[in-house]
Coordinates of C-alpha atoms in Angstrom, one line a residue:
Chain A
M1 CA 42.4 26.7 -0.7
A2 CA 38.8 27.5 -1.4
Y3 CA 36.7 24.7 -2.6
T4 CA 33.0 24.1 -2.6
I5 CA 31.4 21.0 -1.5
K6 CA 27.9 19.9 -2.4
I7 CA 26.3 18.8 0.8
E8 CA 24.0 15.9 0.2
A9 CA 21.6 14.3 2.6
F10 CA 23.2 11.3 4.1
E11 CA 21.3 8.4 5.7
G12 CA 23.9 8.3 8.5
P13 CA 27.6 8.2 9.3
F14 CA 28.1 5.0 7.3
D15 CA 26.4 6.5 4.3
L16 CA 28.7 9.6 4.5
L17 CA 31.8 7.4 5.0
F18 CA 30.9 5.4 1.9
H19 CA 30.5 8.5 -0.1
L20 CA 34.0 9.7 0.9
I21 CA 35.5 6.3 0.2
E22 CA 33.9 6.2 -3.3
K23 CA 34.7 9.7 -4.1
N24 CA 38.4 9.3 -3.2
E25 CA 38.5 5.8 -4.8
I26 CA 39.9 4.4 -1.6
D27 CA 40.5 0.7 -1.0
I28 CA 38.1 -0.1 1.7
Y29 CA 40.5 -2.5 3.2
D30 CA 43.2 0.1 3.6
I31 CA 41.5 3.3 4.6
P32 CA 43.8 6.2 4.9
I33 CA 42.3 7.1 8.3
N34 CA 44.0 10.6 8.5
D35 CA 42.5 11.8 5.2
I36 CA 39.1 10.3 5.8
T37 CA 38.8 11.7 9.3
E38 CA 39.7 15.1 8.1
Q39 CA 37.2 15.0 5.3
Y40 CA 34.5 13.6 7.5
L41 CA 34.9 16.3 10.1
H42 CA 34.9 18.9 7.3
Y43 CA 31.5 17.5 6.1
I44 CA 30.0 17.7 9.5
Y45 CA 31.3 21.2 9.9
E46 CA 29.7 22.1 6.5
M47 CA 26.4 20.4 7.5
E48 CA 26.3 22.4 10.7
K49 CA 27.0 25.6 8.8
L50 CA 24.0 24.8 6.6
D51 CA 21.9 24.1 9.6
L52 CA 21.4 20.5 8.5
D53 CA 20.5 18.1 11.1
V54 CA 23.8 16.6 12.4
T55 CA 22.5 13.9 14.7
S56 CA 24.5 12.5 17.5
E57 CA 25.3 9.4 15.4
F58 CA 27.5 11.6 13.1
L59 CA 29.3 12.9 16.1
V60 CA 29.8 9.4 17.6
M61 CA 31.4 8.3 14.4
A62 CA 33.7 11.4 14.4
A63 CA 34.9 10.4 17.8
T64 CA 35.4 6.8 16.6
L65 CA 37.4 7.9 13.7
I66 CA 39.6 10.1 15.9
E67 CA 40.1 7.2 18.3
I68 CA 41.1 4.9 15.4
K69 CA 43.5 7.6 14.2
S70 CA 45.2 7.8 17.5
K71 CA 45.5 4.0 17.8
M72 CA 47.1 3.8 14.4
L73 CA 49.9 6.0 15.7
L74 CA 50.8 3.5 18.3
P75 CA 53.5 1.0 17.4
K76 CA 52.0 -2.4 16.3
D77 CA 52.3 -5.3 18.7
V78 CA 53.7 -8.3 17.0
F79 CA 53.5 -11.6 18.9
V80 CA 54.1 -15.2 18.1
E81 CA 51.3 -17.7 18.4
E82 CA 51.8 -21.4 17.7
G83 CA 54.9 -20.6 15.8
I84 CA 53.3 -18.1 13.4
E85 CA 54.0 -14.4 13.6
V86 CA 50.6 -12.7 14.1
E87 CA 50.0 -9.0 14.0
D88 CA 47.6 -7.4 16.5
I89 CA 44.1 -6.6 15.3
D90 CA 44.1 -3.5 13.1
P91 CA 42.2 -0.7 14.8
R92 CA 40.3 -0.2 11.5
D93 CA 39.0 -3.7 11.5
E94 CA 35.8 -3.2 13.4
L95 CA 34.9 -0.2 11.3
V96 CA 35.6 -1.9 8.0
R97 CA 33.5 -4.9 9.1
K98 CA 30.5 -2.6 9.9
L99 CA 30.9 -0.6 6.7
L100 CA 30.9 -3.8 4.6
E101 CA 27.8 -5.1 6.4
Y102 CA 26.1 -1.8 5.8
K103 CA 27.2 -1.8 2.1
K104 CA 25.6 -5.2 1.6
Y105 CA 22.2 -3.9 2.6
K106 CA 22.6 -0.7 0.7
A107 CA 23.3 -2.7 -2.4
V108 CA 20.2 -4.8 -1.9
T109 CA 18.2 -1.7 -1.3
E110 CA 18.7 -0.8 -4.9
E111 CA 17.2 -4.1 -5.9
F112 CA 14.2 -3.4 -3.6
K113 CA 13.7 -0.1 -5.1
K114 CA 13.4 -1.7 -8.6
R115 CA 10.9 -4.2 -7.3
E116 CA 8.9 -1.6 -5.6
G117 CA 8.6 0.3 -8.9
L118 CA 7.3 -2.9 -10.5
Y119 CA 4.5 -3.3 -8.0
N120 CA 3.4 0.3 -8.6
R121 CA 2.9 -0.7 -12.3
I122 CA 0.4 -3.5 -11.8
Y123 CA -3.3 -3.2 -11.3
F124 CA -5.8 -5.3 -9.5
K125 CA -9.6 -5.2 -9.8
A126 CA -12.2 -5.0 -7.1
K127 CA -13.7 -8.2 -5.9
E128 CA -17.0 -9.1 -7.5
E129 CA -20.0 -8.9 -5.3
I130 CA -21.5 -12.3 -4.9
I131 CA -25.2 -12.2 -3.8
F132 CA -27.7 -14.9 -3.7
E133 CA -30.9 -13.0 -3.4
S134 CA -34.3 -14.1 -2.4
H135 CA -36.8 -14.6 -5.2
D136 CA -39.6 -13.1 -3.2
H137 CA -39.0 -9.7 -4.8
D138 CA -42.2 -8.0 -3.9
K139 CA -41.8 -8.2 -0.2
I140 CA -38.2 -6.9 -0.1
L141 CA -39.3 -3.5 1.2
D142 CA -41.7 -4.7 3.8
N143 CA -41.0 -3.7 7.4
L144 CA -37.8 -1.8 6.6
E145 CA -36.7 0.5 9.4
I146 CA -34.0 3.1 9.7
N147 CA -32.3 0.7 12.2
D148 CA -31.7 -1.8 9.4
L149 CA -29.7 0.9 7.6
I150 CA -27.7 1.7 10.7
N151 CA -27.1 -2.0 11.5
A152 CA -25.9 -2.5 7.9
F153 CA -23.6 0.4 8.3
N154 CA -22.2 -0.9 11.6
K155 CA -21.4 -4.2 10.0
L156 CA -19.7 -2.5 7.2
L157 CA -17.5 -0.6 9.7
K158 CA -16.6 -3.9 11.4
D159 CA -15.9 -5.7 8.2
T160 CA -13.7 -2.8 7.0
S161 CA -11.6 -2.8 10.2
K162 CA -11.2 -6.6 10.0
K163 CA -10.2 -6.3 6.4
I164 CA -7.5 -3.7 7.1
Q165 CA -6.0 -6.1 9.6
D166 CA -6.0 -9.0 7.0
P167 CA -2.5 -9.4 5.8
Y168 CA -3.7 -10.4 2.4
Y169 CA -5.8 -7.4 1.9
N170 CA -4.6 -5.1 -0.9
I171 CA -2.6 -2.2 0.3
R172 CA -4.7 0.7 -0.7
E173 CA -3.4 4.1 0.0
I174 CA -5.9 6.8 0.6
E175 CA -4.1 10.1 0.1
R176 CA -5.5 12.6 2.5
E177 CA -5.5 16.3 1.8
P178 CA -2.6 17.7 3.8
V179 CA -4.0 19.9 6.5
S180 CA -2.2 23.1 7.2
I181 CA -2.0 24.9 10.5
E182 CA -3.7 27.9 8.8
D183 CA -6.7 25.8 7.9
K184 CA -7.0 24.6 11.4
L185 CA -6.7 28.1 12.8
V186 CA -9.6 29.1 10.7
D187 CA -11.6 26.0 11.6
I188 CA -11.1 26.5 15.4
L189 CA -12.0 30.2 15.2
N190 CA -15.1 29.4 13.1
I191 CA -16.3 27.0 15.8
L192 CA -15.6 29.5 18.5
N193 CA -17.5 32.2 16.7
H194 CA -20.5 30.0 16.9
K195 CA -20.1 28.6 20.3
K196 CA -17.9 31.0 22.3
K197 CA -16.8 28.2 24.6
I198 CA -15.9 24.6 23.7
T199 CA -14.1 21.7 25.4
F200 CA -10.6 20.9 24.5
Q201 CA -11.6 17.3 23.6
S202 CA -14.4 18.3 21.2
I203 CA -11.8 19.7 18.7
F204 CA -10.2 16.3 18.4
T205 CA -13.1 13.9 18.4
S206 CA -13.7 13.8 14.7
I207 CA -10.1 13.5 13.7
A208 CA -8.8 10.1 12.6
D209 CA -5.4 11.1 11.3
K210 CA -2.4 11.4 13.6
L211 CA -0.9 14.2 11.6
E212 CA -4.1 16.1 11.7
V213 CA -4.2 15.8 15.5
V214 CA -0.7 17.2 15.7
V215 CA -1.5 20.1 13.4
T216 CA -4.7 20.9 15.3
F217 CA -2.7 21.0 18.5
L218 CA -0.1 23.3 17.0
A219 CA -2.9 25.6 15.7
L220 CA -4.3 25.7 19.2
L221 CA -0.9 26.7 20.6
E222 CA -0.5 29.4 17.9
L223 CA -3.9 30.9 18.8
M224 CA -2.9 31.0 22.4
K225 CA 0.3 32.7 21.5
V226 CA -1.4 35.5 19.6
K227 CA -3.9 35.7 22.3
K228 CA -7.0 35.0 20.2
I229 CA -8.1 32.3 22.6
K230 CA -7.9 31.6 26.3
V231 CA -7.5 28.1 27.7
I232 CA -9.0 27.5 31.1
Q233 CA -8.9 24.6 33.5
E234 CA -10.7 25.4 36.8
K235 CA -9.4 22.6 38.9
C236 CA -6.9 19.8 38.5
F237 CA -8.3 17.1 36.2
D238 CA -11.2 19.3 35.2
G239 CA -12.2 19.4 31.6
I240 CA -10.1 22.0 29.7
M241 CA -12.2 24.8 28.1
I242 CA -11.3 26.9 25.2
E243 CA -12.7 30.5 25.0
L244 CA -12.5 33.2 22.4
V245 CA -10.7 36.4 23.6
D246 CA -12.8 39.4 22.7
Chain B
M1 CA -12.9 -32.9 -13.8
D2 CA -10.0 -32.8 -16.4
K3 CA -7.1 -30.4 -16.2
D4 CA -8.5 -27.9 -18.8
E5 CA -11.7 -27.6 -16.8
I6 CA -9.8 -27.1 -13.5
K7 CA -7.9 -24.3 -15.2
S8 CA -11.1 -22.8 -16.5
V9 CA -12.8 -22.8 -13.1
L10 CA -9.6 -21.5 -11.4
E11 CA -9.5 -18.6 -13.8
A12 CA -13.1 -17.8 -13.1
I13 CA -12.6 -17.9 -9.3
L14 CA -9.5 -15.8 -9.4
F15 CA -11.3 -13.2 -11.5
V16 CA -14.4 -13.0 -9.2
W17 CA -12.4 -13.1 -6.0
S18 CA -9.8 -10.6 -7.1
E19 CA -8.2 -10.6 -3.7
P20 CA -5.5 -13.2 -2.7
I21 CA -7.2 -16.6 -2.2
S22 CA -5.6 -19.6 -0.6
V23 CA -5.0 -23.0 -2.2
K24 CA -7.0 -24.5 0.6
E25 CA -10.1 -22.5 -0.3
L26 CA -9.6 -23.2 -4.0
S27 CA -9.3 -26.9 -3.2
K28 CA -12.5 -26.8 -1.3
A29 CA -14.5 -25.0 -4.0
L30 CA -13.3 -27.4 -6.7
A31 CA -13.2 -30.5 -4.6
V32 CA -9.7 -31.2 -6.0
D33 CA -6.7 -31.9 -3.7
V34 CA -4.3 -29.1 -2.8
K35 CA -1.3 -30.7 -4.5
N36 CA -3.2 -30.9 -7.8
I37 CA -4.4 -27.3 -7.5
N38 CA -0.9 -26.1 -6.9
N39 CA 0.4 -28.0 -9.9
V40 CA -2.3 -26.7 -12.2
L41 CA -1.7 -23.1 -10.9
E42 CA 2.0 -23.4 -11.5
E43 CA 1.2 -24.5 -15.1
M44 CA -1.2 -21.6 -15.5
I45 CA 1.4 -19.1 -14.2
N46 CA 3.7 -20.2 -17.0
E47 CA 1.0 -20.2 -19.6
Y48 CA 0.0 -16.7 -18.7
N49 CA 3.7 -15.6 -18.8
F50 CA 4.5 -17.2 -22.1
G51 CA 1.2 -16.8 -23.8
K52 CA 1.5 -13.0 -24.2
R53 CA -1.5 -12.7 -22.0
G54 CA -2.7 -9.4 -20.5
L55 CA -2.9 -10.8 -17.0
Q56 CA -0.6 -12.6 -14.6
I57 CA -1.1 -14.8 -11.6
I58 CA 0.8 -13.7 -8.6
K59 CA 1.8 -16.2 -5.9
M60 CA 2.5 -15.3 -2.3
N61 CA 3.2 -18.2 0.0
D62 CA 0.1 -20.3 -0.5
H63 CA -2.1 -17.5 -1.9
Y64 CA -2.8 -16.6 -5.5
Q65 CA -4.1 -13.4 -7.1
L66 CA -4.8 -12.1 -10.6
S67 CA -3.3 -8.8 -11.7
T68 CA -2.2 -7.0 -14.9
R69 CA 1.3 -7.0 -16.1
P70 CA 3.7 -4.1 -15.5
E71 CA 4.5 -3.7 -19.2
H72 CA 0.9 -2.6 -19.8
Y73 CA 1.0 0.1 -17.2
S74 CA 1.1 3.0 -19.5
Y75 CA -2.1 2.0 -21.3
I76 CA -4.1 1.4 -18.2
Q77 CA -2.8 4.6 -16.6
K78 CA -4.5 6.5 -19.3
L79 CA -7.9 5.2 -18.3
V80 CA -7.8 5.3 -14.5
E81 CA -7.0 7.8 -11.8
P82 CA -3.3 8.3 -11.5
K83 CA -1.7 6.2 -8.7
Q84 CA -0.4 8.4 -6.0
N85 CA 1.8 5.7 -4.5
K86 CA 4.8 7.5 -3.3
G87 CA 7.7 5.1 -3.0
L88 CA 9.5 4.4 0.2
T89 CA 12.3 6.6 1.3
Q90 CA 15.9 5.4 1.2
A91 CA 15.9 5.1 5.0
A92 CA 12.7 3.0 5.0
L93 CA 14.0 0.8 2.1
E94 CA 17.3 0.2 3.8
T95 CA 15.6 -0.7 7.1
L96 CA 13.2 -3.0 5.2
A97 CA 16.1 -4.7 3.4
I98 CA 17.8 -5.4 6.7
I99 CA 14.6 -6.7 8.3
A100 CA 13.8 -8.9 5.3
Y101 CA 17.2 -10.7 5.4
K102 CA 17.9 -10.7 9.1
Q103 CA 14.4 -11.4 10.5
P104 CA 13.5 -11.9 13.3
I105 CA 15.5 -8.8 14.3
T106 CA 15.3 -6.1 17.0
K107 CA 15.4 -2.4 16.5
I108 CA 18.8 -2.2 18.1
E109 CA 20.3 -4.7 15.8
I110 CA 18.9 -2.8 12.8
E111 CA 20.3 0.4 14.1
E112 CA 23.7 -1.2 14.6
I113 CA 23.8 -2.1 10.9
R114 CA 22.5 1.2 9.6
G115 CA 24.5 3.3 12.1
V116 CA 21.4 5.6 12.8
K117 CA 18.2 5.5 14.7
C118 CA 15.4 3.8 12.8
D119 CA 12.3 4.6 14.7
K120 CA 10.7 6.6 12.0
A121 CA 11.5 4.1 9.2
I122 CA 10.1 1.3 11.4
S123 CA 6.9 3.1 12.1
T124 CA 6.4 4.0 8.4
L125 CA 7.0 0.3 7.4
Q126 CA 4.5 -0.8 10.0
E127 CA 1.9 1.7 8.8
K128 CA 2.3 0.4 5.3
N129 CA 1.9 -3.1 6.6
L130 CA 5.2 -4.2 5.3
I131 CA 6.7 -5.3 8.6
E132 CA 5.1 -6.4 11.9
E133 CA 5.9 -7.1 15.5
Q134 CA 6.5 -10.8 15.9
G135 CA 7.0 -11.0 19.6
R136 CA 9.5 -9.9 22.2
L137 CA 13.0 -11.1 23.0
E138 CA 13.3 -12.6 26.5
K139 CA 16.1 -10.4 27.7
I140 CA 16.5 -7.0 29.5
G141 CA 14.0 -4.5 28.1
R142 CA 12.1 -7.3 26.3
P143 CA 12.8 -5.7 22.9
I144 CA 10.3 -6.1 20.1
I145 CA 11.2 -8.5 17.3
Y146 CA 10.3 -7.5 13.8
G147 CA 9.7 -9.5 10.6
T148 CA 8.1 -8.9 7.2
T149 CA 4.5 -9.4 6.4
L150 CA 2.6 -11.1 3.5
S151 CA 1.9 -7.7 2.0
F152 CA 5.7 -7.3 1.8
L153 CA 5.9 -10.4 -0.4
K154 CA 3.2 -9.0 -2.7
T155 CA 4.6 -5.5 -2.9
F156 CA 8.0 -6.8 -3.9
G157 CA 6.8 -9.5 -6.1
L158 CA 8.2 -12.4 -4.0
K159 CA 6.6 -15.8 -3.8
S160 CA 8.1 -16.3 -0.3
I161 CA 11.0 -15.1 1.8
E162 CA 13.2 -17.8 0.3
D163 CA 12.6 -16.0 -3.0
L164 CA 14.7 -12.9 -1.9
P165 CA 17.6 -12.2 -4.1
D166 CA 20.7 -14.0 -2.8
I167 CA 22.5 -11.4 -0.8
S168 CA 25.9 -13.1 -1.3
E169 CA 25.5 -12.1 -5.0
F170 CA 25.7 -8.5 -4.0
K171 CA 29.5 -8.2 -4.5
L172 CA 30.3 -11.3 -2.4
L173 CA 30.8 -9.1 0.5
T174 CA 30.4 -11.7 3.3
Q175 CA 33.3 -13.6 1.9
E176 CA 35.4 -10.5 1.6
T177 CA 34.6 -9.7 5.2
N178 CA 36.1 -12.9 6.3
D179 CA 39.3 -12.1 4.5
I180 CA 39.8 -8.7 6.0
K181 CA 42.2 -9.9 8.7
H182 CA 44.2 -11.7 6.2
I183 CA 44.5 -8.6 4.0
F184 CA 45.2 -6.3 6.8
T185 CA 48.3 -8.3 7.8
K186 CA 49.8 -7.2 4.5
G187 CA 49.2 -3.5 5.2
Chain C
M1 CA 1.7 -2.7 -32.1
D2 CA 1.1 -6.2 -33.5
K3 CA -2.2 -8.0 -33.0
D4 CA -0.9 -10.2 -30.1
E5 CA 0.1 -7.1 -28.2
I6 CA -3.2 -5.4 -28.8
K7 CA -5.0 -8.5 -27.5
S8 CA -2.8 -8.5 -24.5
V9 CA -3.4 -4.8 -23.7
L10 CA -7.2 -5.2 -24.3
E11 CA -7.3 -8.1 -21.9
A12 CA -5.5 -6.0 -19.2
I13 CA -7.8 -3.0 -19.7
L14 CA -11.0 -5.1 -19.7
F15 CA -9.8 -6.8 -16.5
V16 CA -9.1 -3.5 -14.6
W17 CA -12.2 -1.9 -15.9
S18 CA -14.4 -5.0 -15.3
E19 CA -17.5 -3.2 -16.5
P20 CA -18.6 -2.2 -20.0
I21 CA -16.2 0.0 -21.8
S22 CA -16.7 1.6 -25.2
V23 CA -14.7 0.8 -28.2
K24 CA -14.0 4.5 -28.5
E25 CA -12.3 4.6 -25.2
L26 CA -10.3 1.5 -25.9
S27 CA -9.3 3.0 -29.3
K28 CA -8.1 6.1 -27.5
A29 CA -6.2 4.3 -24.9
L30 CA -4.4 2.0 -27.4
A31 CA -4.1 4.6 -30.1
V32 CA -5.5 2.0 -32.5
D33 CA -8.5 2.8 -34.8
V34 CA -12.0 1.7 -33.8
K35 CA -12.4 -0.8 -36.7
N36 CA -9.2 -2.6 -35.8
I37 CA -10.2 -2.8 -32.1
N38 CA -13.5 -4.2 -33.1
N39 CA -11.9 -6.9 -35.2
V40 CA -9.4 -7.9 -32.6
L41 CA -12.1 -8.1 -30.0
E42 CA -14.3 -10.3 -32.2
E43 CA -11.4 -12.6 -32.6
M44 CA -10.8 -12.6 -28.8
I45 CA -14.4 -13.4 -28.1
N46 CA -14.0 -16.5 -30.3
E47 CA -10.7 -17.5 -28.7
Y48 CA -12.2 -17.2 -25.2
N49 CA -15.2 -19.3 -26.2
F50 CA -13.3 -22.1 -27.9
G51 CA -10.3 -22.1 -25.6
K52 CA -12.2 -23.4 -22.6
R53 CA -11.3 -20.2 -20.8
G54 CA -12.8 -19.3 -17.4
L55 CA -13.7 -15.9 -18.7
Q56 CA -15.7 -14.5 -21.6
I57 CA -15.9 -11.2 -23.3
I58 CA -19.5 -9.9 -23.6
K59 CA -20.5 -7.4 -26.3
M60 CA -23.3 -4.9 -25.7
N61 CA -23.8 -2.5 -28.6
D62 CA -20.4 -0.8 -28.8
H63 CA -19.3 -1.8 -25.3
Y64 CA -17.3 -4.8 -24.2
Q65 CA -16.9 -6.4 -20.8
L66 CA -14.9 -9.2 -19.3
S67 CA -16.9 -11.6 -17.1
T68 CA -17.1 -15.2 -15.8
R69 CA -19.1 -17.9 -17.5
P70 CA -22.4 -18.8 -15.9
E71 CA -21.4 -22.5 -15.9
H72 CA -18.7 -21.8 -13.3
Y73 CA -21.0 -20.1 -10.9
S74 CA -21.8 -23.2 -8.8
Y75 CA -18.1 -23.4 -7.8
I76 CA -18.0 -19.7 -6.8
Q77 CA -21.1 -20.2 -4.8
K78 CA -19.2 -22.8 -2.6
L79 CA -16.8 -20.0 -1.6
V80 CA -19.5 -17.8 -0.2
E81 CA -21.5 -18.5 2.9
P82 CA -25.2 -18.6 2.3
K83 CA -26.9 -15.3 2.8
Q84 CA -30.1 -14.4 4.6
N85 CA -33.0 -14.3 2.2
K86 CA -35.3 -11.9 3.9
G87 CA -35.7 -8.3 3.0
L88 CA -32.9 -6.3 1.3
T89 CA -29.6 -8.1 1.4
Q90 CA -26.8 -6.8 3.6
A91 CA -25.0 -5.8 0.4
A92 CA -28.0 -3.7 -0.7
L93 CA -28.5 -2.1 2.7
E94 CA -24.8 -1.2 3.0
T95 CA -24.8 0.3 -0.4
L96 CA -28.0 2.2 0.4
A97 CA -26.5 3.5 3.7
I98 CA -23.5 4.8 1.9
I99 CA -25.6 6.5 -0.8
A100 CA -27.9 8.0 1.8
Y101 CA -25.1 9.6 3.8
K102 CA -22.7 10.5 1.0
Q103 CA -24.9 11.5 -1.9
P104 CA -24.3 12.6 -4.6
I105 CA -21.8 9.7 -5.0
T106 CA -20.5 7.6 -7.9
K107 CA -20.4 3.8 -8.1
I108 CA -16.6 3.8 -7.9
E109 CA -16.7 5.8 -4.7
I110 CA -19.2 3.4 -3.2
E111 CA -17.0 0.5 -4.2
E112 CA -14.0 2.1 -2.7
I113 CA -15.8 2.2 0.6
R114 CA -17.2 -1.3 0.4
G115 CA -14.2 -2.9 -1.2
V116 CA -16.4 -4.9 -3.6
K117 CA -18.2 -4.3 -6.8
C118 CA -21.7 -3.0 -6.2
D119 CA -23.4 -3.4 -9.6
K120 CA -26.0 -5.9 -8.4
A121 CA -26.8 -4.0 -5.2
I122 CA -27.2 -0.7 -7.1
S123 CA -29.5 -2.3 -9.7
T124 CA -31.7 -3.8 -7.0
L125 CA -31.9 -0.4 -5.2
Q126 CA -32.8 1.2 -8.5
E127 CA -35.4 -1.4 -9.3
K128 CA -37.0 -0.8 -5.9
N129 CA -36.9 2.9 -6.6
L130 CA -34.8 3.7 -3.5
I131 CA -32.0 5.4 -5.4
E132 CA -31.9 7.2 -8.7
E133 CA -29.4 8.5 -11.2
Q134 CA -28.9 12.2 -10.6
G135 CA -26.6 13.1 -13.5
R136 CA -23.1 12.4 -14.6
L137 CA -19.6 13.5 -13.6
E138 CA -17.7 15.3 -16.3
K139 CA -14.6 13.1 -16.3
I140 CA -13.3 9.9 -17.9
G141 CA -16.1 7.4 -18.4
R142 CA -18.7 10.1 -17.4
P143 CA -19.7 8.1 -14.3
I144 CA -23.3 8.2 -13.1
I145 CA -24.0 10.0 -9.8
Y146 CA -26.5 8.4 -7.5
G147 CA -28.8 9.8 -4.8
T148 CA -31.8 8.6 -2.8
T149 CA -35.4 9.1 -3.9
L150 CA -38.5 10.4 -2.3
S151 CA -39.6 6.8 -2.0
F152 CA -36.5 6.1 0.1
L153 CA -37.6 8.8 2.6
K154 CA -41.1 7.3 2.6
T155 CA -39.8 3.7 3.1
F156 CA -37.7 4.7 6.1
G157 CA -40.1 7.1 7.5
L158 CA -37.9 10.2 7.1
K159 CA -39.1 13.7 6.5
S160 CA -35.9 14.7 4.7
I161 CA -32.3 13.6 4.3
E162 CA -31.3 15.9 7.2
D163 CA -33.5 13.6 9.3
L164 CA -31.0 10.7 9.0
P165 CA -29.5 9.7 12.3
D166 CA -26.1 11.3 12.9
I167 CA -23.3 8.8 12.3
S168 CA -20.0 10.3 13.2
E169 CA -18.0 7.3 12.1
F170 CA -19.2 7.9 8.6
K171 CA -16.7 10.8 8.4
L172 CA -13.8 8.5 9.1
L173 CA -14.8 6.0 6.5
T174 CA -15.6 8.3 3.8
Q175 CA -13.3 11.2 4.1
E176 CA -11.8 10.5 0.7
T177 CA -15.0 10.9 -1.2
N178 CA -15.5 14.5 0.0
D179 CA -13.8 16.0 -3.1
I180 CA -16.8 15.0 -5.3
K181 CA -18.8 17.7 -3.7
H182 CA -16.5 20.3 -5.1
I183 CA -16.7 18.9 -8.5
F184 CA -20.4 18.5 -8.5
T185 CA -22.4 21.3 -7.1
K186 CA -25.7 19.8 -6.1
G187 CA -28.5 20.5 -8.5

């Protein structure tokens, strides 16, 4: 029987299992483990075919399902405790407990999503600047030096980093331009056209963004691969030098 | 100072300050005791909410801040640079929900609930200042304990952690879990 | 939109803008005609004045602005530590440093870096002829672009702007303002 399945991105094995349970309108307390295991394995197979990332967690769950399935085939132990007939623990019990726990948070996540949207719809204003200035206006510019400017700037830097650590400070996102490897390739080659030989470190000193560091490094590797640059280290622990290949 | 005057000064300070300000600081500036300030602010929050005002007072723990209302979003958006706030991913939100309700919690405990690794979600949440490390557990590996931050409260419009929606309302799942064994005996 | 709603939206916009905004822009944002906006604003001015509010709406020609009342300033002063009264204030120097290194730059961009409003610092710097308006950006609000003056160079003993000491950290702090250079080709 040929049938197509739309493969979605799942957050994990629990997410996938829930999808299957909902799709099949299964009673979570009485999961037909044979069917579900088969469908689960089929999904993983499809995901692999599509080159989607099937992480180890998905495979561990597959093993768990198979284990439960085999346990279900064993005859149930019935024993008597304090005069009451008690059945042994259902092999599905642990899985159901985990699924329900997960579902609880998945449900609450929807609520979080709504609230997050709300926050994105409100605006704050910048703090007013409160200055109590000297009245001696004429002498304001006397004896000003470039150092005053630099000192003021250094204080600004310090205040800013303090502020960022302040838990009450408004979350302010600064969207950076995404840097591409191509951009970085050109950047590095431009520098090398000027200088011929630079230190490995110098390429990274002005970069603040983690992603940009990674991209720069990848660009470096790419340039080595296509033999545009040469990377030299004379001795162990020496500075690494980068050179243009002519 | 009568109540109307306190309200008036509080409005002025919240406007000038624009960032979250603590009741303690407000109390100091006005020379009015903390309890009184809190009461007046609660009254003001209600007045702003019911008086069809353009602004609202947000409360987070013992801090207050002035902001616009979500319902006026579309008008303001026309005048200012579009916000580029991308929302959190499903993975990050799920992780955040678990941390919010189960804090203090370790990474392994989170991963047990979600069934997947959560390193990336956790580091995103830390970068956005929504969660923070709150110490280490004194057991093998000394795992880091996570909890939510004050920014978290603000972002999700909560006055405090107690303000989180009651998780038992979400389909009464905890109770059902307790019943599992009972139901299973029928099957 | 009924009158109460218009009032509410106007209050929200005046708050976010927190500097003079023209009736024309308000009219455009609300899609309500200029005459109507003017009438509602006049009514609001009276309500603020007689309602013992902490804020007031100031009218300048056809521009309106939300601000605090001078009588509340003494309370606000208590929140701020006393500042040094010699030479330019820290605020003015910071603002000047940012303008010197990042010119041409708009007020909003300066405020983004400093995290506070900079009107007063900018007007002091203009008064002292250290900075000047160098044109306007062709976007909403047509913001003024600032740069340093010849008098700035003289005051700090610089031959030219290139003569400013190299501050590499500046790059980290102000990366986001780089795009202005593309919009505004120096001239």
